[in-house]
mmCIF file of C-alpha atoms in Angstrom:
data_model
loop_
_atom_site.group_PDB
_atom_site.id
_atom_site.type_symbol
_atom_site.label_atom_id
_atom_site.label_comp_id
_atom_site.label_asym_id
_atom_site.label_seq_id
_atom_site.Cartn_x
_atom_site.Cartn_y
_atom_site.Cartn_z
ATOM 1 C CA UNK A 28 -38.812 -16.485 -87.848
ATOM 2 C CA UNK A 29 -36.649 -19.471 -88.718
ATOM 3 C CA UNK A 30 -37.801 -21.502 -91.697
ATOM 4 C CA UNK A 31 -38.294 -24.563 -89.517
ATOM 5 C CA UNK A 32 -41.378 -22.946 -88.008
ATOM 6 C CA UNK A 33 -42.958 -21.488 -91.160
ATOM 7 C CA UNK A 34 -45.917 -23.222 -92.789
ATOM 8 C CA UNK A 35 -44.955 -25.806 -95.382
ATOM 9 C CA UNK A 36 -44.911 -24.343 -98.882
ATOM 10 C CA UNK A 37 -42.939 -27.038 -100.706
ATOM 11 C CA UNK A 38 -45.603 -29.722 -100.696
ATOM 12 C CA UNK A 39 -43.984 -31.772 -97.903
ATOM 13 C CA UNK A 40 -45.898 -32.866 -94.840
ATOM 14 C CA UNK A 41 -44.909 -31.608 -91.396
ATOM 15 C CA UNK A 42 -43.381 -35.018 -90.599
ATOM 16 C CA UNK A 43 -41.321 -34.981 -93.802
ATOM 17 C CA UNK A 44 -40.017 -31.516 -92.948
ATOM 18 C CA UNK A 45 -39.127 -32.555 -89.400
ATOM 19 C CA UNK A 46 -37.263 -35.671 -90.530
ATOM 20 C CA UNK A 47 -35.478 -34.086 -93.492
ATOM 21 C CA UNK A 48 -31.683 -34.057 -93.577
ATOM 22 C CA UNK A 49 -31.554 -30.343 -92.637
ATOM 23 C CA UNK A 50 -34.412 -30.443 -90.111
ATOM 24 C CA UNK A 51 -34.345 -29.016 -86.618
ATOM 25 C CA UNK A 52 -34.912 -32.399 -84.982
ATOM 26 C CA UNK A 53 -31.879 -33.920 -86.675
ATOM 27 C CA UNK A 54 -29.671 -31.028 -85.559
ATOM 28 C CA UNK A 55 -30.566 -31.300 -81.877
ATOM 29 C CA UNK A 56 -28.057 -32.790 -79.433
ATOM 30 C CA UNK A 57 -29.854 -36.091 -78.950
ATOM 31 C CA UNK A 58 -27.557 -37.623 -76.306
ATOM 32 C CA UNK A 59 -28.288 -34.558 -74.144
ATOM 33 C CA UNK A 60 -32.014 -34.559 -74.860
ATOM 34 C CA UNK A 61 -32.390 -38.320 -74.521
ATOM 35 C CA UNK A 62 -30.555 -38.437 -71.191
ATOM 36 C CA UNK A 63 -32.653 -35.578 -69.813
ATOM 37 C CA UNK A 64 -35.863 -37.311 -70.916
ATOM 38 C CA UNK A 65 -34.895 -40.666 -69.396
ATOM 39 C CA UNK A 66 -33.912 -38.977 -66.128
ATOM 40 C CA UNK A 67 -37.219 -37.115 -66.026
ATOM 41 C CA UNK A 68 -39.273 -40.247 -66.631
ATOM 42 C CA UNK A 69 -37.225 -42.160 -64.049
ATOM 43 C CA UNK A 70 -37.650 -39.397 -61.509
ATOM 44 C CA UNK A 71 -41.400 -39.309 -62.059
ATOM 45 C CA UNK A 72 -41.643 -43.048 -61.348
ATOM 46 C CA UNK A 73 -39.466 -42.689 -58.231
ATOM 47 C CA UNK A 74 -41.611 -39.817 -56.964
ATOM 48 C CA UNK A 75 -44.701 -41.975 -57.444
ATOM 49 C CA UNK A 76 -43.080 -44.837 -55.544
ATOM 50 C CA UNK A 77 -42.154 -42.530 -52.657
ATOM 51 C CA UNK A 78 -45.574 -40.882 -52.335
ATOM 52 C CA UNK A 79 -48.253 -43.380 -53.383
ATOM 53 C CA UNK A 80 -48.619 -44.742 -49.852
ATOM 54 C CA UNK A 81 -48.249 -41.490 -47.926
ATOM 55 C CA UNK A 82 -51.802 -40.402 -47.267
ATOM 56 C CA UNK A 83 -50.665 -37.481 -45.118
ATOM 57 C CA UNK A 84 -49.019 -36.060 -48.247
ATOM 58 C CA UNK A 85 -51.175 -37.231 -51.154
ATOM 59 C CA UNK A 86 -54.561 -36.464 -49.540
ATOM 60 C CA UNK A 87 -55.706 -40.041 -50.045
ATOM 61 C CA UNK A 88 -54.931 -40.062 -53.781
ATOM 62 C CA UNK A 89 -51.967 -42.366 -54.610
ATOM 63 C CA UNK A 90 -51.530 -40.643 -57.990
ATOM 64 C CA UNK A 91 -51.574 -37.098 -56.585
ATOM 65 C CA UNK A 92 -47.828 -36.439 -56.951
ATOM 66 C CA UNK A 93 -47.518 -38.585 -60.066
ATOM 67 C CA UNK A 94 -49.976 -36.435 -62.003
ATOM 68 C CA UNK A 95 -48.456 -33.205 -60.740
ATOM 69 C CA UNK A 96 -44.945 -34.280 -61.640
ATOM 70 C CA UNK A 97 -46.154 -35.232 -65.118
ATOM 71 C CA UNK A 98 -47.573 -31.714 -65.459
ATOM 72 C CA UNK A 99 -44.304 -30.236 -64.173
ATOM 73 C CA UNK A 100 -42.308 -32.270 -66.692
ATOM 74 C CA UNK A 101 -44.603 -31.358 -69.593
ATOM 75 C CA UNK A 102 -44.404 -27.656 -68.765
ATOM 76 C CA UNK A 103 -40.634 -27.866 -68.359
ATOM 77 C CA UNK A 104 -40.196 -29.519 -71.747
ATOM 78 C CA UNK A 105 -42.518 -26.922 -73.280
ATOM 79 C CA UNK A 106 -40.360 -24.133 -71.808
ATOM 80 C CA UNK A 107 -37.269 -25.782 -73.286
ATOM 81 C CA UNK A 108 -38.984 -25.874 -76.698
ATOM 82 C CA UNK A 109 -39.836 -22.176 -76.410
ATOM 83 C CA UNK A 110 -36.197 -21.352 -75.621
ATOM 84 C CA UNK A 111 -35.026 -23.352 -78.650
ATOM 85 C CA UNK A 112 -37.617 -21.607 -80.816
ATOM 86 C CA UNK A 113 -36.487 -18.168 -79.625
ATOM 87 C CA UNK A 114 -32.805 -18.968 -80.112
ATOM 88 C CA UNK A 115 -29.810 -17.853 -78.070
ATOM 89 C CA UNK A 116 -29.732 -14.367 -79.619
ATOM 90 C CA UNK A 117 -33.300 -13.470 -78.684
ATOM 91 C CA UNK A 118 -32.827 -14.874 -75.197
ATOM 92 C CA UNK A 119 -29.710 -12.739 -74.833
ATOM 93 C CA UNK A 120 -31.673 -9.631 -75.794
ATOM 94 C CA UNK A 121 -34.181 -10.403 -73.030
ATOM 95 C CA UNK A 122 -31.567 -10.962 -70.291
ATOM 96 C CA UNK A 123 -32.072 -7.603 -68.470
ATOM 97 C CA UNK A 124 -35.806 -8.258 -68.174
ATOM 98 C CA UNK A 125 -35.342 -11.879 -67.101
ATOM 99 C CA UNK A 126 -32.797 -10.898 -64.458
ATOM 100 C CA UNK A 127 -34.978 -8.102 -63.070
ATOM 101 C CA UNK A 128 -38.001 -10.405 -62.858
ATOM 102 C CA UNK A 129 -36.044 -13.118 -61.042
ATOM 103 C CA UNK A 130 -34.677 -10.645 -58.474
ATOM 104 C CA UNK A 131 -38.167 -9.242 -57.922
ATOM 105 C CA UNK A 132 -39.559 -12.720 -57.297
ATOM 106 C CA UNK A 133 -36.699 -13.494 -54.898
ATOM 107 C CA UNK A 134 -37.526 -10.317 -52.977
ATOM 108 C CA UNK A 135 -41.265 -11.112 -52.884
ATOM 109 C CA UNK A 136 -40.478 -14.303 -50.979
ATOM 110 C CA UNK A 137 -39.563 -12.161 -47.961
ATOM 111 C CA UNK A 138 -42.944 -10.394 -48.009
ATOM 112 C CA UNK A 139 -46.268 -11.802 -46.716
ATOM 113 C CA UNK A 140 -46.598 -13.497 -50.120
ATOM 114 C CA UNK A 141 -43.819 -15.907 -49.160
ATOM 115 C CA UNK A 142 -44.477 -19.322 -47.656
ATOM 116 C CA UNK A 143 -42.246 -21.094 -45.126
ATOM 117 C CA UNK A 144 -41.479 -24.788 -45.623
ATOM 118 C CA UNK A 145 -38.998 -26.720 -43.443
ATOM 119 C CA UNK A 146 -37.665 -23.542 -41.878
ATOM 120 C CA UNK A 147 -36.995 -21.721 -45.154
ATOM 121 C CA UNK A 148 -39.205 -18.951 -46.559
ATOM 122 C CA UNK A 149 -38.465 -19.824 -50.182
ATOM 123 C CA UNK A 150 -41.832 -20.295 -51.899
ATOM 124 C CA UNK A 151 -44.660 -18.194 -53.283
ATOM 125 C CA UNK A 152 -48.110 -19.785 -53.459
ATOM 126 C CA UNK A 153 -49.580 -19.410 -56.945
ATOM 127 C CA UNK A 154 -52.885 -21.223 -56.386
ATOM 128 C CA UNK A 155 -54.229 -24.686 -57.009
ATOM 129 C CA UNK A 156 -51.787 -26.153 -54.513
ATOM 130 C CA UNK A 157 -48.801 -25.119 -56.633
ATOM 131 C CA UNK A 158 -45.930 -23.011 -55.326
ATOM 132 C CA UNK A 159 -43.082 -21.196 -57.084
ATOM 133 C CA UNK A 160 -39.525 -21.278 -55.753
ATOM 134 C CA UNK A 161 -37.833 -18.179 -57.226
ATOM 135 C CA UNK A 162 -34.326 -19.261 -56.198
ATOM 136 C CA UNK A 163 -34.421 -22.019 -58.843
ATOM 137 C CA UNK A 164 -35.178 -19.517 -61.605
ATOM 138 C CA UNK A 165 -32.630 -17.053 -60.193
ATOM 139 C CA UNK A 166 -29.834 -19.490 -61.069
ATOM 140 C CA UNK A 167 -30.816 -19.426 -64.736
ATOM 141 C CA UNK A 168 -31.132 -15.627 -64.768
ATOM 142 C CA UNK A 169 -27.771 -15.113 -63.048
ATOM 143 C CA UNK A 170 -26.000 -17.384 -65.547
ATOM 144 C CA UNK A 171 -27.525 -15.466 -68.459
ATOM 145 C CA UNK A 172 -26.743 -12.061 -66.914
ATOM 146 C CA UNK A 173 -23.120 -12.950 -66.193
ATOM 147 C CA UNK A 174 -22.669 -14.424 -69.674
ATOM 148 C CA UNK A 175 -24.074 -11.280 -71.293
ATOM 149 C CA UNK A 176 -21.819 -9.074 -69.140
ATOM 150 C CA UNK A 177 -18.590 -10.938 -69.838
ATOM 151 C CA UNK A 178 -19.412 -11.358 -73.533
ATOM 152 C CA UNK A 179 -20.049 -7.617 -73.904
ATOM 153 C CA UNK A 180 -16.776 -6.857 -72.129
ATOM 154 C CA UNK A 181 -14.864 -9.290 -74.369
ATOM 155 C CA UNK A 182 -16.390 -7.747 -77.505
ATOM 156 C CA UNK A 183 -15.420 -4.263 -76.358
ATOM 157 C CA UNK A 184 -11.875 -5.150 -75.292
ATOM 158 C CA UNK A 185 -10.987 -7.564 -78.064
ATOM 159 C CA UNK A 186 -11.019 -10.645 -75.864
ATOM 160 C CA UNK A 187 -9.027 -9.406 -72.876
ATOM 161 C CA UNK A 188 -9.600 -10.841 -69.411
ATOM 162 C CA UNK A 189 -12.337 -9.142 -67.362
ATOM 163 C CA UNK A 190 -11.122 -5.935 -65.734
ATOM 164 C CA UNK A 191 -11.808 -4.771 -62.173
ATOM 165 C CA UNK A 192 -14.932 -2.821 -63.127
ATOM 166 C CA UNK A 193 -16.452 -5.818 -64.887
ATOM 167 C CA UNK A 194 -15.638 -8.099 -61.977
ATOM 168 C CA UNK A 195 -17.243 -5.746 -59.475
ATOM 169 C CA UNK A 196 -20.355 -5.469 -61.619
ATOM 170 C CA UNK A 197 -20.479 -9.272 -61.827
ATOM 171 C CA UNK A 198 -20.227 -9.470 -58.033
ATOM 172 C CA UNK A 199 -23.217 -7.156 -57.723
ATOM 173 C CA UNK A 200 -25.249 -9.234 -60.180
ATOM 174 C CA UNK A 201 -24.712 -12.299 -58.005
ATOM 175 C CA UNK A 202 -24.857 -10.604 -54.612
ATOM 176 C CA UNK A 203 -28.267 -8.925 -55.027
ATOM 177 C CA UNK A 204 -30.330 -12.119 -55.437
ATOM 178 C CA UNK A 205 -27.976 -14.018 -53.103
ATOM 179 C CA UNK A 206 -28.824 -11.639 -50.254
ATOM 180 C CA UNK A 207 -32.549 -12.242 -50.675
ATOM 181 C CA UNK A 208 -32.037 -16.020 -50.849
ATOM 182 C CA UNK A 209 -29.762 -15.951 -47.800
ATOM 183 C CA UNK A 210 -32.355 -14.024 -45.809
ATOM 184 C CA UNK A 211 -34.959 -16.711 -46.570
ATOM 185 C CA UNK A 212 -32.755 -18.431 -45.264
ATOM 186 C CA UNK A 213 -31.693 -20.961 -47.911
ATOM 187 C CA UNK A 214 -28.048 -21.899 -47.510
ATOM 188 C CA UNK A 215 -28.093 -24.570 -50.212
ATOM 189 C CA UNK A 216 -29.306 -22.276 -52.985
ATOM 190 C CA UNK A 217 -26.846 -19.594 -51.866
ATOM 191 C CA UNK A 218 -23.961 -22.060 -52.143
ATOM 192 C CA UNK A 219 -25.262 -23.018 -55.569
ATOM 193 C CA UNK A 220 -25.016 -19.404 -56.725
ATOM 194 C CA UNK A 221 -21.437 -19.200 -55.430
ATOM 195 C CA UNK A 222 -20.430 -22.323 -57.365
ATOM 196 C CA UNK A 223 -22.142 -21.007 -60.507
ATOM 197 C CA UNK A 224 -20.249 -17.722 -60.169
ATOM 198 C CA UNK A 225 -16.896 -19.492 -59.859
ATOM 199 C CA UNK A 226 -17.661 -21.707 -62.854
ATOM 200 C CA UNK A 227 -18.619 -18.696 -64.944
ATOM 201 C CA UNK A 228 -15.425 -16.868 -63.958
ATOM 202 C CA UNK A 229 -13.294 -19.802 -65.110
ATOM 203 C CA UNK A 230 -15.096 -19.905 -68.465
ATOM 204 C CA UNK A 231 -14.840 -16.123 -68.860
ATOM 205 C CA UNK A 232 -11.067 -16.195 -68.398
ATOM 206 C CA UNK A 233 -10.895 -14.369 -65.073
ATOM 207 C CA UNK A 234 -7.508 -14.115 -63.401
ATOM 208 C CA UNK A 235 -6.543 -16.857 -60.970
ATOM 209 C CA UNK A 236 -5.972 -14.137 -58.388
ATOM 210 C CA UNK A 237 -9.619 -13.178 -58.622
ATOM 211 C CA UNK A 238 -10.634 -16.806 -58.164
ATOM 212 C CA UNK A 239 -8.340 -17.287 -55.177
ATOM 213 C CA UNK A 240 -9.420 -14.001 -53.620
ATOM 214 C CA UNK A 241 -13.118 -14.753 -54.002
ATOM 215 C CA UNK A 242 -12.692 -18.235 -52.531
ATOM 216 C CA UNK A 243 -10.841 -16.778 -49.576
ATOM 217 C CA UNK A 244 -13.419 -14.040 -49.088
ATOM 218 C CA UNK A 245 -16.229 -16.607 -49.293
ATOM 219 C CA UNK A 246 -14.616 -18.815 -46.649
ATOM 220 C CA UNK A 247 -14.034 -15.827 -44.376
ATOM 221 C CA UNK A 248 -17.628 -14.683 -44.881
ATOM 222 C CA UNK A 249 -18.959 -18.137 -43.990
ATOM 223 C CA UNK A 250 -16.949 -18.218 -40.767
ATOM 224 C CA UNK A 251 -18.022 -14.667 -39.905
ATOM 225 C CA UNK A 252 -21.675 -15.561 -40.520
ATOM 226 C CA UNK A 253 -21.334 -18.602 -38.270
ATOM 227 C CA UNK A 254 -19.720 -16.589 -35.456
ATOM 228 C CA UNK A 255 -22.227 -13.755 -35.832
ATOM 229 C CA UNK A 256 -25.139 -16.143 -35.419
ATOM 230 C CA UNK A 257 -26.624 -15.494 -38.867
ATOM 231 C CA UNK A 258 -27.378 -19.187 -39.379
ATOM 232 C CA UNK A 259 -30.596 -20.636 -38.028
ATOM 233 C CA UNK A 260 -30.431 -23.423 -35.464
ATOM 234 C CA UNK A 261 -31.642 -26.077 -37.910
ATOM 235 C CA UNK A 262 -28.818 -25.158 -40.317
ATOM 236 C CA UNK A 263 -26.206 -25.452 -37.580
ATOM 237 C CA UNK A 264 -27.690 -28.796 -36.535
ATOM 238 C CA UNK A 265 -27.382 -30.093 -40.106
ATOM 239 C CA UNK A 266 -23.669 -29.326 -40.199
ATOM 240 C CA UNK A 267 -23.223 -30.829 -36.737
ATOM 241 C CA UNK A 268 -24.968 -34.021 -37.847
ATOM 242 C CA UNK A 269 -22.752 -34.166 -40.944
ATOM 243 C CA UNK A 270 -19.594 -33.783 -38.841
ATOM 244 C CA UNK A 271 -20.786 -36.444 -36.383
ATOM 245 C CA UNK A 272 -23.574 -38.708 -37.716
ATOM 246 C CA UNK A 273 -23.872 -40.439 -34.329
ATOM 247 C CA UNK A 274 -24.428 -37.154 -32.497
ATOM 248 C CA UNK A 275 -28.235 -37.472 -32.454
ATOM 249 C CA UNK A 276 -29.346 -40.433 -34.614
ATOM 250 C CA UNK A 277 -32.982 -40.032 -33.564
ATOM 251 C CA UNK A 278 -32.959 -36.263 -34.055
ATOM 252 C CA UNK A 279 -30.872 -34.106 -36.402
ATOM 253 C CA UNK A 280 -29.040 -37.160 -37.778
ATOM 254 C CA UNK A 281 -32.209 -39.143 -38.450
ATOM 255 C CA UNK A 282 -32.634 -38.158 -42.111
ATOM 256 C CA UNK A 283 -29.092 -39.055 -43.108
ATOM 257 C CA UNK A 284 -29.048 -42.321 -41.175
ATOM 258 C CA UNK A 285 -32.342 -43.509 -42.672
ATOM 259 C CA UNK A 286 -31.185 -42.463 -46.146
ATOM 260 C CA UNK A 287 -28.035 -44.566 -45.840
ATOM 261 C CA UNK A 288 -30.034 -47.535 -44.544
ATOM 262 C CA UNK A 289 -32.418 -47.277 -47.503
ATOM 263 C CA UNK A 290 -29.612 -47.122 -50.070
ATOM 264 C CA UNK A 291 -27.656 -49.919 -48.402
ATOM 265 C CA UNK A 292 -30.668 -52.235 -48.269
ATOM 266 C CA UNK A 293 -30.966 -52.160 -52.062
ATOM 267 C CA UNK A 294 -27.866 -54.236 -52.644
ATOM 268 C CA UNK A 295 -26.646 -54.757 -56.191
ATOM 269 C CA UNK A 296 -29.939 -55.181 -58.027
ATOM 270 C CA UNK A 297 -32.426 -53.506 -55.659
ATOM 271 C CA UNK A 298 -35.580 -54.786 -54.008
ATOM 272 C CA UNK A 299 -37.688 -54.048 -57.082
ATOM 273 C CA UNK A 300 -39.806 -51.059 -58.060
ATOM 274 C CA UNK A 301 -42.460 -50.273 -55.407
ATOM 275 C CA UNK A 302 -40.995 -53.038 -53.190
ATOM 276 C CA UNK A 303 -38.613 -51.019 -51.004
ATOM 277 C CA UNK A 304 -39.242 -51.661 -47.305
ATOM 278 C CA UNK A 305 -37.741 -48.333 -46.230
ATOM 279 C CA UNK A 306 -39.764 -46.522 -48.876
ATOM 280 C CA UNK A 307 -43.079 -48.263 -48.284
ATOM 281 C CA UNK A 308 -42.469 -48.039 -44.528
ATOM 282 C CA UNK A 309 -42.068 -44.252 -44.851
ATOM 283 C CA UNK A 310 -38.858 -44.179 -42.812
ATOM 284 C CA UNK A 311 -37.040 -41.570 -44.930
ATOM 285 C CA UNK A 312 -38.419 -37.996 -44.654
ATOM 286 C CA UNK A 313 -38.748 -35.799 -47.751
ATOM 287 C CA UNK A 314 -38.119 -38.850 -49.921
ATOM 288 C CA UNK A 315 -39.869 -37.436 -52.998
ATOM 289 C CA UNK A 316 -37.831 -34.219 -52.957
ATOM 290 C CA UNK A 317 -34.479 -33.980 -51.150
ATOM 291 C CA UNK A 318 -33.913 -37.729 -50.741
ATOM 292 C CA UNK A 319 -35.370 -39.130 -53.968
ATOM 293 C CA UNK A 320 -32.032 -40.840 -54.666
ATOM 294 C CA UNK A 321 -32.702 -43.163 -51.720
ATOM 295 C CA UNK A 322 -35.690 -44.610 -53.612
ATOM 296 C CA UNK A 323 -33.393 -45.424 -56.515
ATOM 297 C CA UNK A 324 -30.767 -46.886 -54.196
ATOM 298 C CA UNK A 325 -33.253 -49.173 -52.474
ATOM 299 C CA UNK A 326 -35.541 -50.220 -55.324
ATOM 300 C CA UNK A 327 -33.150 -50.086 -58.295
ATOM 301 C CA UNK A 328 -30.025 -51.061 -56.383
ATOM 302 C CA UNK A 329 -26.414 -50.169 -57.003
ATOM 303 C CA UNK A 330 -26.669 -50.781 -60.749
ATOM 304 C CA UNK A 331 -29.780 -48.623 -61.136
ATOM 305 C CA UNK A 332 -28.239 -45.836 -59.071
ATOM 306 C CA UNK A 333 -25.101 -45.977 -61.189
ATOM 307 C CA UNK A 334 -27.290 -45.738 -64.284
ATOM 308 C CA UNK A 335 -28.764 -42.479 -62.976
ATOM 309 C CA UNK A 336 -25.291 -41.112 -62.259
ATOM 310 C CA UNK A 337 -24.138 -42.112 -65.753
ATOM 311 C CA UNK A 338 -27.085 -40.276 -67.334
ATOM 312 C CA UNK A 339 -26.310 -37.169 -65.279
ATOM 313 C CA UNK A 340 -22.719 -37.517 -66.460
ATOM 314 C CA UNK A 341 -23.884 -37.640 -70.092
ATOM 315 C CA UNK A 342 -25.808 -34.402 -69.586
ATOM 316 C CA UNK A 343 -22.693 -32.731 -68.149
ATOM 317 C CA UNK A 344 -20.464 -34.166 -70.910
ATOM 318 C CA UNK A 345 -22.701 -32.869 -73.688
ATOM 319 C CA UNK A 346 -22.951 -29.478 -71.972
ATOM 320 C CA UNK A 347 -19.158 -29.274 -71.824
ATOM 321 C CA UNK A 348 -18.936 -30.107 -75.542
ATOM 322 C CA UNK A 349 -21.471 -27.391 -76.287
ATOM 323 C CA UNK A 350 -19.406 -24.943 -74.232
ATOM 324 C CA UNK A 351 -16.296 -25.922 -76.166
ATOM 325 C CA UNK A 352 -17.945 -25.636 -79.583
ATOM 326 C CA UNK A 353 -19.899 -22.422 -78.924
ATOM 327 C CA UNK A 354 -19.335 -19.704 -81.504
ATOM 328 C CA UNK A 355 -18.937 -16.894 -78.964
ATOM 329 C CA UNK A 356 -18.044 -16.264 -75.336
ATOM 330 C CA UNK A 357 -21.695 -15.795 -74.411
ATOM 331 C CA UNK A 358 -22.561 -19.354 -75.391
ATOM 332 C CA UNK A 359 -19.445 -20.745 -73.724
ATOM 333 C CA UNK A 360 -20.179 -18.995 -70.435
ATOM 334 C CA UNK A 361 -23.868 -19.981 -70.404
ATOM 335 C CA UNK A 362 -23.021 -23.648 -71.004
ATOM 336 C CA UNK A 363 -20.197 -23.591 -68.428
ATOM 337 C CA UNK A 364 -22.466 -21.979 -65.845
ATOM 338 C CA UNK A 365 -25.058 -24.709 -66.409
ATOM 339 C CA UNK A 366 -22.369 -27.372 -66.002
ATOM 340 C CA UNK A 367 -21.222 -25.855 -62.692
ATOM 341 C CA UNK A 368 -24.819 -25.635 -61.461
ATOM 342 C CA UNK A 369 -25.922 -29.170 -62.391
ATOM 343 C CA UNK A 370 -22.640 -30.794 -61.345
ATOM 344 C CA UNK A 371 -22.641 -29.194 -57.895
ATOM 345 C CA UNK A 372 -26.324 -29.833 -57.282
ATOM 346 C CA UNK A 373 -26.083 -33.484 -58.360
ATOM 347 C CA UNK A 374 -23.006 -34.106 -56.234
ATOM 348 C CA UNK A 375 -24.495 -32.357 -53.204
ATOM 349 C CA UNK A 376 -27.862 -34.140 -53.394
ATOM 350 C CA UNK A 377 -26.421 -37.615 -53.926
ATOM 351 C CA UNK A 378 -23.673 -36.890 -51.411
ATOM 352 C CA UNK A 379 -26.087 -35.927 -48.642
ATOM 353 C CA UNK A 380 -28.058 -39.143 -49.279
ATOM 354 C CA UNK A 381 -24.820 -41.111 -48.851
ATOM 355 C CA UNK A 382 -23.779 -39.094 -45.801
ATOM 356 C CA UNK A 383 -20.670 -37.574 -47.404
ATOM 357 C CA UNK A 384 -22.166 -34.076 -47.733
ATOM 358 C CA UNK A 385 -24.257 -31.984 -45.312
ATOM 359 C CA UNK A 386 -28.022 -31.838 -45.836
ATOM 360 C CA UNK A 387 -28.881 -28.627 -47.689
ATOM 361 C CA UNK A 388 -32.235 -29.282 -49.328
ATOM 362 C CA UNK A 389 -31.021 -29.001 -52.923
ATOM 363 C CA UNK A 390 -33.093 -31.119 -55.348
ATOM 364 C CA UNK A 391 -31.591 -33.746 -57.630
ATOM 365 C CA UNK A 392 -31.805 -32.354 -61.196
ATOM 366 C CA UNK A 393 -34.566 -33.923 -63.326
ATOM 367 C CA UNK A 394 -35.541 -36.404 -60.578
ATOM 368 C CA UNK A 395 -36.755 -34.582 -57.445
ATOM 369 C CA UNK A 396 -40.377 -33.518 -57.205
ATOM 370 C CA UNK A 397 -40.999 -29.818 -57.753
ATOM 371 C CA UNK A 398 -42.236 -27.547 -60.508
ATOM 372 C CA UNK A 399 -39.703 -24.729 -60.162
ATOM 373 C CA UNK A 400 -36.730 -27.104 -60.150
ATOM 374 C CA UNK A 401 -38.098 -28.983 -63.160
ATOM 375 C CA UNK A 402 -38.759 -25.757 -65.072
ATOM 376 C CA UNK A 403 -35.244 -24.486 -64.347
ATOM 377 C CA UNK A 404 -33.361 -27.604 -65.478
ATOM 378 C CA UNK A 405 -35.410 -27.926 -68.660
ATOM 379 C CA UNK A 406 -34.881 -24.249 -69.462
ATOM 380 C CA UNK A 407 -31.182 -25.056 -69.070
ATOM 381 C CA UNK A 408 -31.562 -27.915 -71.563
ATOM 382 C CA UNK A 409 -33.300 -25.505 -73.955
ATOM 383 C CA UNK A 410 -30.465 -22.996 -73.611
ATOM 384 C CA UNK A 411 -27.872 -25.693 -74.316
ATOM 385 C CA UNK A 412 -29.778 -26.843 -77.388
ATOM 386 C CA UNK A 413 -30.143 -23.257 -78.644
ATOM 387 C CA UNK A 414 -26.387 -22.690 -78.297
ATOM 388 C CA UNK A 415 -25.721 -26.016 -80.003
ATOM 389 C CA UNK A 416 -27.984 -25.122 -82.945
ATOM 390 C CA UNK A 417 -26.316 -21.714 -83.261
ATOM 391 C CA UNK A 418 -22.907 -23.354 -83.529
ATOM 392 C CA UNK A 419 -24.245 -25.851 -86.094
ATOM 393 C CA UNK A 420 -25.642 -23.031 -88.279
ATOM 394 C CA UNK A 421 -22.282 -21.248 -88.311
#
């Protein structure tokens, strides 16, 4: 075990060891960690603002979601600490097991153990009112599995671009969980896996022909699925509402229209925390999960919303630096996959609140309510920190 975690034998206190020049705390990427912490705290407050007056959701307890989100955040941070403690090498050794477990959980969603929410069978009840969404953890496992695959291929070939066999194996690694998620059906999480895969391929040095071919095949598959009637009616309605927001403003377009009204009413400085009329009036559905950005837009205003976007940008910037400075292809691919995941999910969530992207149900990283999503993004932060520490040691 690393010396940072051994009992003190040099007479120094634990605090002196942690704050020493060569300590673990000093070597962490603090801009990344600080931004993630501020986003998490901000999101917790926004969730509280969106739910404290909704008795049909909080069972008469205004602090119901606040306390649960605090627990989610604490557990997520603890998972990140465990990942840092294990280190990138030990995590890499456990990739086959982690991938197999995530696929198994994704498959269990389709059994009687799965729970349907908003038309998607994507959750597993774990007791105490908590539910697990395997598709969030699948994204982490897929990134790790692809990174391990491409790194092993690069080590064996001396750094050559992935060959056909490796690419086909990578396709299988993504396709297996994607099929289960698609059958849920959960279009948003499936699209997230596709974006992650493309980001990983770029970082792994795949040929541009592979990238172009996969994009073309994906577009053709989406059209074929639409024509074959594989999409549920509510999914088709979401795309129709995106294409024409005035199509049914009181029906399928209601969520997007109310979200835009809430954000627009905030103005430059916002109405003030807990003072949003759209929020307190409960006009925006799913405001603590899918549309949490509307709370920020209304109560924190344009400046507060921009602050959230800037913090998300800092997280992505630091992740890109970690990808650049990684000591091996494995670390580079893991960090790049995380960047693709968080960037797409942030853009999609904020975009659907502004009406420039279709509603898909993807949470806003660090801010939306939900244990699985919080665990996944903080595990990602732990992975980035572990890769960063590995590069610092070398």
